[in-house]
Short mmCIF file of C-alpha atoms and ligand atoms in Angstrom, two decimals:
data_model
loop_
_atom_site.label_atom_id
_atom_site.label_comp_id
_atom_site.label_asym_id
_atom_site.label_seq_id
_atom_site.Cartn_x
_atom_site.Cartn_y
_atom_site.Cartn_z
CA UNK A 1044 -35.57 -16.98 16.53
CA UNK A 1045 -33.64 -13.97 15.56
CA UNK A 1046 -29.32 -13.94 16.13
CA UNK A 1047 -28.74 -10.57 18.07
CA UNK A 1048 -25.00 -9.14 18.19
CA UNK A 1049 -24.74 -11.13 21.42
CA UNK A 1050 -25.27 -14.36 20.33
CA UNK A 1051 -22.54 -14.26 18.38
CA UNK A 1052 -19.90 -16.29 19.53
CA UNK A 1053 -16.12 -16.80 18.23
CA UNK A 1054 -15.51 -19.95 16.25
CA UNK A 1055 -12.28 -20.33 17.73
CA UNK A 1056 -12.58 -19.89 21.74
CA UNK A 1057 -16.99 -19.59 22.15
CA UNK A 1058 -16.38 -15.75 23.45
CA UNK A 1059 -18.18 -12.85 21.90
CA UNK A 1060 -17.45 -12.38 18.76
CA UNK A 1061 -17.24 -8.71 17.42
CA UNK A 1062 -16.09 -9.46 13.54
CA UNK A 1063 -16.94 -11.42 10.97
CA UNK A 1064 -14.35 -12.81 8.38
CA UNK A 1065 -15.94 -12.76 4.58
CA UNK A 1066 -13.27 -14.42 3.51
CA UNK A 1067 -13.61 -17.61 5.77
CA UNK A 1068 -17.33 -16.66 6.41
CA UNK A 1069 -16.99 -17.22 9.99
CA UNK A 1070 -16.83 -14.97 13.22
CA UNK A 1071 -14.31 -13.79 15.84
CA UNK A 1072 -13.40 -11.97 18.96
CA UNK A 1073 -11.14 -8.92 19.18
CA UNK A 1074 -8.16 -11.46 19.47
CA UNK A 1075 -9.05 -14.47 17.38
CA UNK A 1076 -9.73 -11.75 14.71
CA UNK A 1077 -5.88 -10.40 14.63
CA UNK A 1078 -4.51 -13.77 14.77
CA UNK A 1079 -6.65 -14.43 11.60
CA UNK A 1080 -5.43 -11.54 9.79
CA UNK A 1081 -1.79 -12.18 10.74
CA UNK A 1082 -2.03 -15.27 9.76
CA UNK A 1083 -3.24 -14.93 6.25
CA UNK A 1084 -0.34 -12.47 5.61
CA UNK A 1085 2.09 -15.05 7.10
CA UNK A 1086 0.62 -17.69 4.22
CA UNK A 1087 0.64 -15.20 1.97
CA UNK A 1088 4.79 -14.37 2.33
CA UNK A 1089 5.28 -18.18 2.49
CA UNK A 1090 3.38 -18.72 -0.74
CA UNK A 1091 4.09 -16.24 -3.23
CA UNK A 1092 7.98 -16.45 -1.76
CA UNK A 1093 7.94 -12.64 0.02
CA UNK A 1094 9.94 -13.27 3.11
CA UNK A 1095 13.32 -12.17 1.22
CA UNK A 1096 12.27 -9.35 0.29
CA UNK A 1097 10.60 -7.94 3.03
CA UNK A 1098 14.00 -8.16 5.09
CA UNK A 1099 14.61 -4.47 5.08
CA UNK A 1100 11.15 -3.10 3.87
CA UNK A 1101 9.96 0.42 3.92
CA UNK A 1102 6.24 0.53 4.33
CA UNK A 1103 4.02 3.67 2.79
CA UNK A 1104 2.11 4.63 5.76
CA UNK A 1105 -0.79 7.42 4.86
CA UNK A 1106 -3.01 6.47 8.27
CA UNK A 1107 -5.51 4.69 7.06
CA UNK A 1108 -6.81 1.42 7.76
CA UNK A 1109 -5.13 -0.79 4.72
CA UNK A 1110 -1.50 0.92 5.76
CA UNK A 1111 -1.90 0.76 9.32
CA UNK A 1112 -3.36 -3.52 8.78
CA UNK A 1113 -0.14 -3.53 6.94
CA UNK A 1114 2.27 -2.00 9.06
CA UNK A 1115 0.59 -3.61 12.16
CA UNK A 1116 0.99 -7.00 10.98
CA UNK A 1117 4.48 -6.58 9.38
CA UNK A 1118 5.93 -5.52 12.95
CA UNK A 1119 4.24 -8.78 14.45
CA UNK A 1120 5.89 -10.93 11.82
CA UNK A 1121 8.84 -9.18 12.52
CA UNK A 1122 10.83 -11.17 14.56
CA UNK A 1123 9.32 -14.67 12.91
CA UNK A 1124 11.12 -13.47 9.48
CA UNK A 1125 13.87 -11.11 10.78
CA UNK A 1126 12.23 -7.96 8.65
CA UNK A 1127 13.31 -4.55 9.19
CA UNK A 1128 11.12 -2.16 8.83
CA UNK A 1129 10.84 1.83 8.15
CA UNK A 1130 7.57 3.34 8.08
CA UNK A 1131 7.06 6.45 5.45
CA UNK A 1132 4.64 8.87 5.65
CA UNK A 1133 4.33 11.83 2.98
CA UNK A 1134 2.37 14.62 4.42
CA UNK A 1135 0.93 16.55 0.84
CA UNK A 1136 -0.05 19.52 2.49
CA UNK A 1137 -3.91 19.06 2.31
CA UNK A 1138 -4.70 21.77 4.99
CA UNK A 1139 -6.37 20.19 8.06
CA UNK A 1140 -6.48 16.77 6.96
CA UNK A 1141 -2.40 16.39 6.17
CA UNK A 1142 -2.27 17.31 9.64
CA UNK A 1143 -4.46 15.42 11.38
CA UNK A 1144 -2.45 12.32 8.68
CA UNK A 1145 0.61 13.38 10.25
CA UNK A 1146 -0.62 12.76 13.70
CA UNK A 1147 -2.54 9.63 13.57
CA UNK A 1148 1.15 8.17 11.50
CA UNK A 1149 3.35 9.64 14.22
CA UNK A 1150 1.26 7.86 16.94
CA UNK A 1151 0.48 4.37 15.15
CA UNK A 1152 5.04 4.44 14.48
CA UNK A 1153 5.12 5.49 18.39
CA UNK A 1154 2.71 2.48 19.55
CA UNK A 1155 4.19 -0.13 17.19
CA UNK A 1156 7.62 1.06 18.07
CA UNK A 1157 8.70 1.43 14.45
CA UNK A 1158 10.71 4.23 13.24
CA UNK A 1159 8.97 6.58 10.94
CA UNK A 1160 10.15 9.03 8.00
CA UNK A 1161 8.09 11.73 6.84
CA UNK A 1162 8.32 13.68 4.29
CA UNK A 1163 6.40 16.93 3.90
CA UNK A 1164 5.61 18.31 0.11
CA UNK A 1165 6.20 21.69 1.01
CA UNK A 1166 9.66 21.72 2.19
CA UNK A 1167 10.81 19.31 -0.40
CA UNK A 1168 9.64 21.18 -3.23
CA UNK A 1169 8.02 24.20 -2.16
CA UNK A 1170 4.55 23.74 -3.18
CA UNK A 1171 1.77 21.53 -1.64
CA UNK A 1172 -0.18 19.30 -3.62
CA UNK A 1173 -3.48 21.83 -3.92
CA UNK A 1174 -1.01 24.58 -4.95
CA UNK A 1175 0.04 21.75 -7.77
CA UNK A 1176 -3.58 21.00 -8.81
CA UNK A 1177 -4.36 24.63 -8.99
CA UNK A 1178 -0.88 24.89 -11.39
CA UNK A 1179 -1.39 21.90 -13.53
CA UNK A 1180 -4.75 21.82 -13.88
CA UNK A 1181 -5.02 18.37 -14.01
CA UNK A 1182 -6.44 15.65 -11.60
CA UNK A 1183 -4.91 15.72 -8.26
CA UNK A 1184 -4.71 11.92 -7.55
CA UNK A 1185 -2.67 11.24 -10.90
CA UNK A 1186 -0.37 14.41 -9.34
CA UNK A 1187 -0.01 12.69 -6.23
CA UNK A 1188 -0.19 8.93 -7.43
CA UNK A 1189 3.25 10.04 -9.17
CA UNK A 1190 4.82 11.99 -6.07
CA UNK A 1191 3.61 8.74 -3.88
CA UNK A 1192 5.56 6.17 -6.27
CA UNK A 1193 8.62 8.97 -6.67
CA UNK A 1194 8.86 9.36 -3.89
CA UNK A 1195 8.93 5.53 -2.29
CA UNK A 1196 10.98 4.70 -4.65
CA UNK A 1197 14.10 7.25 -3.85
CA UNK A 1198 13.44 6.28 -0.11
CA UNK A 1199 13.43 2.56 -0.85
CA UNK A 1200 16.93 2.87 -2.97
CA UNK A 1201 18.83 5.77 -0.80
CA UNK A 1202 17.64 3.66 2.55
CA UNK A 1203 19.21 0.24 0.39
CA UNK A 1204 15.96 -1.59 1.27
CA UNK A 1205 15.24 -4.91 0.02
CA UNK A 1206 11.20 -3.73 -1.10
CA UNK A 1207 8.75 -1.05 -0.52
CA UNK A 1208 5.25 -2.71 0.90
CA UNK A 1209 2.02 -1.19 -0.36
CA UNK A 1210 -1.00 -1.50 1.66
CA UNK A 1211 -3.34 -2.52 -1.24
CA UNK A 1212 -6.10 -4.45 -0.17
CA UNK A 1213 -7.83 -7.51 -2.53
CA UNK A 1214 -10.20 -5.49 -3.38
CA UNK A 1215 -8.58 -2.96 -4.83
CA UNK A 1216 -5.85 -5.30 -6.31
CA UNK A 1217 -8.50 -7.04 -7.92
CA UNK A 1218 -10.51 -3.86 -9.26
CA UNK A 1219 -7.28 -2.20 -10.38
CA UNK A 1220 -6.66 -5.62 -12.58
CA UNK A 1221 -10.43 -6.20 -13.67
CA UNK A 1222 -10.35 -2.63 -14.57
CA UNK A 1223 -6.75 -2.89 -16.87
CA UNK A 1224 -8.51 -6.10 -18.52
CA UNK A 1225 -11.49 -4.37 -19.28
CA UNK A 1226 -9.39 -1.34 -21.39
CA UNK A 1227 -7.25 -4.07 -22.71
CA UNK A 1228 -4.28 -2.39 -20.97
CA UNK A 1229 -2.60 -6.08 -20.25
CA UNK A 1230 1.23 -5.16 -19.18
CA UNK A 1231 -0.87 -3.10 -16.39
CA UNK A 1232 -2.25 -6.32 -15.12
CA UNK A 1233 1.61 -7.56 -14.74
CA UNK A 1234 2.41 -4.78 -12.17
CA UNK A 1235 -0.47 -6.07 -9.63
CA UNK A 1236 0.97 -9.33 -8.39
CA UNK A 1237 1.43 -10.06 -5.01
CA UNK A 1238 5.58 -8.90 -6.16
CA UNK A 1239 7.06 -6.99 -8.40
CA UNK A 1240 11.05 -7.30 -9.35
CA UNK A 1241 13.14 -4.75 -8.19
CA UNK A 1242 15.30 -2.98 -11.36
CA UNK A 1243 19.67 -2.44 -10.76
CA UNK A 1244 19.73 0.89 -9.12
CA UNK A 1245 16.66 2.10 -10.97
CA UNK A 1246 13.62 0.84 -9.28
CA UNK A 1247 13.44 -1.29 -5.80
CA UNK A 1248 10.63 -3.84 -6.29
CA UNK A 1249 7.28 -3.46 -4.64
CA UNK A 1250 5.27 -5.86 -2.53
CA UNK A 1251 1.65 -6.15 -1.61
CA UNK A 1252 1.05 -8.96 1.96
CA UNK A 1253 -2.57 -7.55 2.03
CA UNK A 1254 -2.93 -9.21 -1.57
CA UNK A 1255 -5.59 -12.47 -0.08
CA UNK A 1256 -6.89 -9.64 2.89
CA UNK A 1257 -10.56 -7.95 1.97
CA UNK A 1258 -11.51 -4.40 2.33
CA UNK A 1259 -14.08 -5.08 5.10
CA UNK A 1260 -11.24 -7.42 7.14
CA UNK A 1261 -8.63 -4.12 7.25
CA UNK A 1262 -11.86 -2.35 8.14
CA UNK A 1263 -12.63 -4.49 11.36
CA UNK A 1264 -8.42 -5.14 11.80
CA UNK A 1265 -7.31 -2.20 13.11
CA UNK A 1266 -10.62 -1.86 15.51
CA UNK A 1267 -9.95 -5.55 17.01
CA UNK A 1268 -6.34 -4.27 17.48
CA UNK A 1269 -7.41 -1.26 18.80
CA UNK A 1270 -5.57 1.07 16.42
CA UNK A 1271 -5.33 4.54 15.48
CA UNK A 1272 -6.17 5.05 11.76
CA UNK A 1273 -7.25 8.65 9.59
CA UNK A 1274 -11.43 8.04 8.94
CA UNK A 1275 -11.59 11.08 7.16
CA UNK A 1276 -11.30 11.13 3.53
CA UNK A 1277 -8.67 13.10 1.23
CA UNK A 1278 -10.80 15.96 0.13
CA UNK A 1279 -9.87 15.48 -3.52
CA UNK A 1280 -11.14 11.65 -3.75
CA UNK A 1281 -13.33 12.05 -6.08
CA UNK A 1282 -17.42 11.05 -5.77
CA UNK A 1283 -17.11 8.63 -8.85
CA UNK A 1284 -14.25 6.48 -10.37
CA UNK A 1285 -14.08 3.56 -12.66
CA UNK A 1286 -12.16 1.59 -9.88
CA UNK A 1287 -15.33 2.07 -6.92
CA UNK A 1288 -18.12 0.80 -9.92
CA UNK A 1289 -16.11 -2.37 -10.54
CA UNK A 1290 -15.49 -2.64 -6.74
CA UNK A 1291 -19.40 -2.74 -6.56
CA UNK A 1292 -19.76 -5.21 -9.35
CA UNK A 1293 -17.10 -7.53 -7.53
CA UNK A 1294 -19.13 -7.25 -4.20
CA UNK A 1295 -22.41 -8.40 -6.25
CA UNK A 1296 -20.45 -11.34 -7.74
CA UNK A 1297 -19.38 -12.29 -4.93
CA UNK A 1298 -22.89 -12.79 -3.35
CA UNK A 1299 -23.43 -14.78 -6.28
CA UNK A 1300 -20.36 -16.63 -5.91
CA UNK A 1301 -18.75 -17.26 -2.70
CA UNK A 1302 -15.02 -16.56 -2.69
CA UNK A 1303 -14.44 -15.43 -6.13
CA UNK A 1304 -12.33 -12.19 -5.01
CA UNK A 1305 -9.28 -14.29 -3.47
CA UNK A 1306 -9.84 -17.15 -6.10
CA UNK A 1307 -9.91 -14.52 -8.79
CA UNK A 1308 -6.26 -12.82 -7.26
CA UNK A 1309 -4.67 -16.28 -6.78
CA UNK A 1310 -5.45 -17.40 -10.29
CA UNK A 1311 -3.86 -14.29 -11.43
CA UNK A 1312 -0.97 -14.68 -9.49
CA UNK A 1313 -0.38 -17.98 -11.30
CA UNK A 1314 -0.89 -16.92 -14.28
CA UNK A 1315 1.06 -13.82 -14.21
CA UNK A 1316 3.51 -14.76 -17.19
CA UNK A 1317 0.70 -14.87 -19.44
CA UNK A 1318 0.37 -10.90 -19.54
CA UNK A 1319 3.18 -9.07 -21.62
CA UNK A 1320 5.58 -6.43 -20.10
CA UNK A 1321 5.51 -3.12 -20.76
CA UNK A 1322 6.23 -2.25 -23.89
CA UNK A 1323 8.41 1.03 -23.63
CA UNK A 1324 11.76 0.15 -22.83
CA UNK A 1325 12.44 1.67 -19.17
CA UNK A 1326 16.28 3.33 -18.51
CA UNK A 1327 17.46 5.69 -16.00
CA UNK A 1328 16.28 9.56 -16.46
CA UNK A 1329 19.23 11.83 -16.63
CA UNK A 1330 17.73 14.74 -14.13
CA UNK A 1331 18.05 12.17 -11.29
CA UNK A 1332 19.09 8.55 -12.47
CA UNK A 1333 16.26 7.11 -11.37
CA UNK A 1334 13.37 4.84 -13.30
CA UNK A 1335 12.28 6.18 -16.46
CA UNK A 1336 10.52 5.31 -19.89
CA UNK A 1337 11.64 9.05 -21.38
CA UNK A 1338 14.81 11.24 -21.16
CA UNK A 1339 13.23 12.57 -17.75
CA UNK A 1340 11.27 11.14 -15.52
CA UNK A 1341 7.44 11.95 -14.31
CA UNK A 1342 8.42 13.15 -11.69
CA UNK A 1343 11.68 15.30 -12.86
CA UNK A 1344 8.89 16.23 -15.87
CA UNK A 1345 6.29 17.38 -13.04
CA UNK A 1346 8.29 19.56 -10.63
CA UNK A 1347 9.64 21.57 -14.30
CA UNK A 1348 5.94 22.27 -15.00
CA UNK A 1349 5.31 23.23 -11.22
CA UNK A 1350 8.64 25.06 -10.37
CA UNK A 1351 10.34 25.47 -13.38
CA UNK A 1352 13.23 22.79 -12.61
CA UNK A 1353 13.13 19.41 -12.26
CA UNK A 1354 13.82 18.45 -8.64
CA UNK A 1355 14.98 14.54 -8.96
CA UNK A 1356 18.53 15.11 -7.64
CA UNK A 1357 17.78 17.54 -5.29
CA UNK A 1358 15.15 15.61 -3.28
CA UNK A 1359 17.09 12.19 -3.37
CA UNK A 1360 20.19 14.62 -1.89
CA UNK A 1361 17.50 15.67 0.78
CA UNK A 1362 15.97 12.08 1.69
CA UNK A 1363 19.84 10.58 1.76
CA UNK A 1364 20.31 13.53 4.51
CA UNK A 1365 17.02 12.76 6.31
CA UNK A 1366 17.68 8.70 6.62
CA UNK A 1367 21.19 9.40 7.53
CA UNK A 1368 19.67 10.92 10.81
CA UNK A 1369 17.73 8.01 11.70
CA UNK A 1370 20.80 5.72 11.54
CA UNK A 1371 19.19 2.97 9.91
CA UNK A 1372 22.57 1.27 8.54
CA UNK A 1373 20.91 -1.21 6.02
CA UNK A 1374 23.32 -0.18 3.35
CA UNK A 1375 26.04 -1.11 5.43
CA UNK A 1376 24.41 -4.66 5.88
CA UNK A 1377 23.40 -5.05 2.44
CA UNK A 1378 27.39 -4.09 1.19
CA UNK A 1379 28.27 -6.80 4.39
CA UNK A 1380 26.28 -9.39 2.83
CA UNK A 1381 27.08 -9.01 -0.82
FE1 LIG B 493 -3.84 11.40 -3.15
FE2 LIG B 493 -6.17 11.20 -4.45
FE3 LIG B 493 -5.63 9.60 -2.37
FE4 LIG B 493 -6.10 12.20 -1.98
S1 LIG B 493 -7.56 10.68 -2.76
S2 LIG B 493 -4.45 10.97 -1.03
S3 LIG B 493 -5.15 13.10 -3.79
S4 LIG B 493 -4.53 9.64 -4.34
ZN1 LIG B 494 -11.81 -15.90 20.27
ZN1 LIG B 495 14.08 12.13 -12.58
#
């Protein structure tokens, strides 16, 4: 006899279950489903030792459903830990569907009570990201994978936060690292733990809780916890990448071989002193002080091409403003504790 929808049933209380979890190949209701999910992360901190530095976190919020899973399940973990959290949101100035990003972030920080920073391209720089495209000619996600990090990075250090979480899923974790292993590009694979180490007042680390949580489990998260998330895609994705073909070879594995995703990510994860470090020696770019493996920085480098003047010291001078108005006072606790 044939399973509809309805027989489904949830293994944990035997009510209808709406999800199923790939990773522990069993089904769930709306509730049972969250609990899941929250729980993995809250393994996942314990295990590969995050809870310190999520303590004052800023979390990159762009609206869809790996940043809202994140931010979702760092606020209920919140009190458990003590984290802090400040939700950032970068609107790019993609016509309509920055907007509509805007709005979906504004309302997910409003529900979750969290407060939220955003940034918008245009007045920090003057351009958008299309106008940048257009200017540089090159592709627009390497444009705005460089803003992204820039720009986390000054609010993480100006706001004195202890990390900045990224909402990277396994999946892409593990197709980012398959992918640097493939082209031999080995420090790369270094930079995709679950952590990486902040740097003095250059750099403040990154973290990744979604690290052991699947694609298809952020997917059916923030529907079982009834969230608002962007479903529309960034115009400029483009139709074919490198990353999405070894996403589909994973997902064929994995029928093959039950599990190997996660097992793949925590073997990495133990094994990540195995891969070298970079190899260019990384100091502090003398436009804006920040991170750097040349005199300037990419992003100091960028906003010369696009402008004609690098804007590092100028923006940090304009996020210090914009964090002093939310009142957040972790610098004060930080200088406190130390
Ligand atoms: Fe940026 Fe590319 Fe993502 Fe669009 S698809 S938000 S341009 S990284
Ligand atoms: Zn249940
Ligand atoms: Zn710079």
């Amino acid at each position: 006899m044939t399973r509809t929808r309805k027989d489904l049933r949830c293994s944990v209380c035997g009510g209808n279950a709406s999800y199923f979890s790939p990773a522990l190949r069993r089904y769930f209701c709306d509730e049972h489903f969250v609990d899941i999910i929250v729980d993995r992360v809250r393994r996942s901190i314990n295990k590969y030792k995050l809870a310190d530095k999520l303590k004052h976190v800023v979390v990159g919020l762009s609206g869809g459903k790996d940043s809202v899973t994140l931010l979702s399940v760092l606020q209920r973990l919140a009190n458990e830990f003590g984290f802090e959290i400040l939700a950032v949101h970068i609107n790019l100035g993609i016509g309509e569907y920055s907007k509509h990003s805007e709005q979906v972030c504004r309302e997910i920080a409003r529900k979750l009570n969290v407060p939220l920073l955003v940034l918008n391209l245009a007045d920090l720089l003057g351009v958008t990201l299309p106008q940048m495209v257009k200017k540089l000619k090159r592709p627009a996600c390497s444009i705005c994978g460089t803003i992204k990090r820039y720009l986390f990075n000054v609010v993480g250090i100006e706001a004195c936060a202890t990390a900045v979480a990224l909402g990277h899923n396994a999946d892409d974790i593990a197709a980012y690292i398959l992918k640097n292993f493939l082209l031999q590009d080995l420090s790369a694979i270094k930079k995709h733990g679950p952590a990486t180490d902040p740097l003095d007042s250059l750099a403040v680390g990154r973290v990744r809780p979604l690290y052991e949580v699947l694609e298809d489990e952020t997917r059916s998260y923030v529907k079982a916890a009834k969230l608002p998330f962007v479903e529309t895609t960034c115009p400029f994705k483009p139709r074919r990448y490198f990353e999405a073909t070894i996403k589909k070879a994973l997902e064929f594995l994995e029928g093959e071989v039950k599990g190997l995703r996660l097992d793949f990510l925590r073997r990495i994860a133990k094994n990540l002193d195995v891969y070298p470090n970079p190899s260019e020696p990384l100091r502090s770019c003398s436009v804006c002080g920040l991170i750097s493996s040349a005199e300037i920085c990419a992003f100091c480098k960028l906003t010369l091409r696009v402008v004609g003047k690098p804007l590092g010291a100028s923006v940090r001078q304009r996020v210090r403003e914009a964090l002093a108005s939310l009142g957040l006072g972790w610098c004060k606790k930080s200088s406190k504790s130390s």
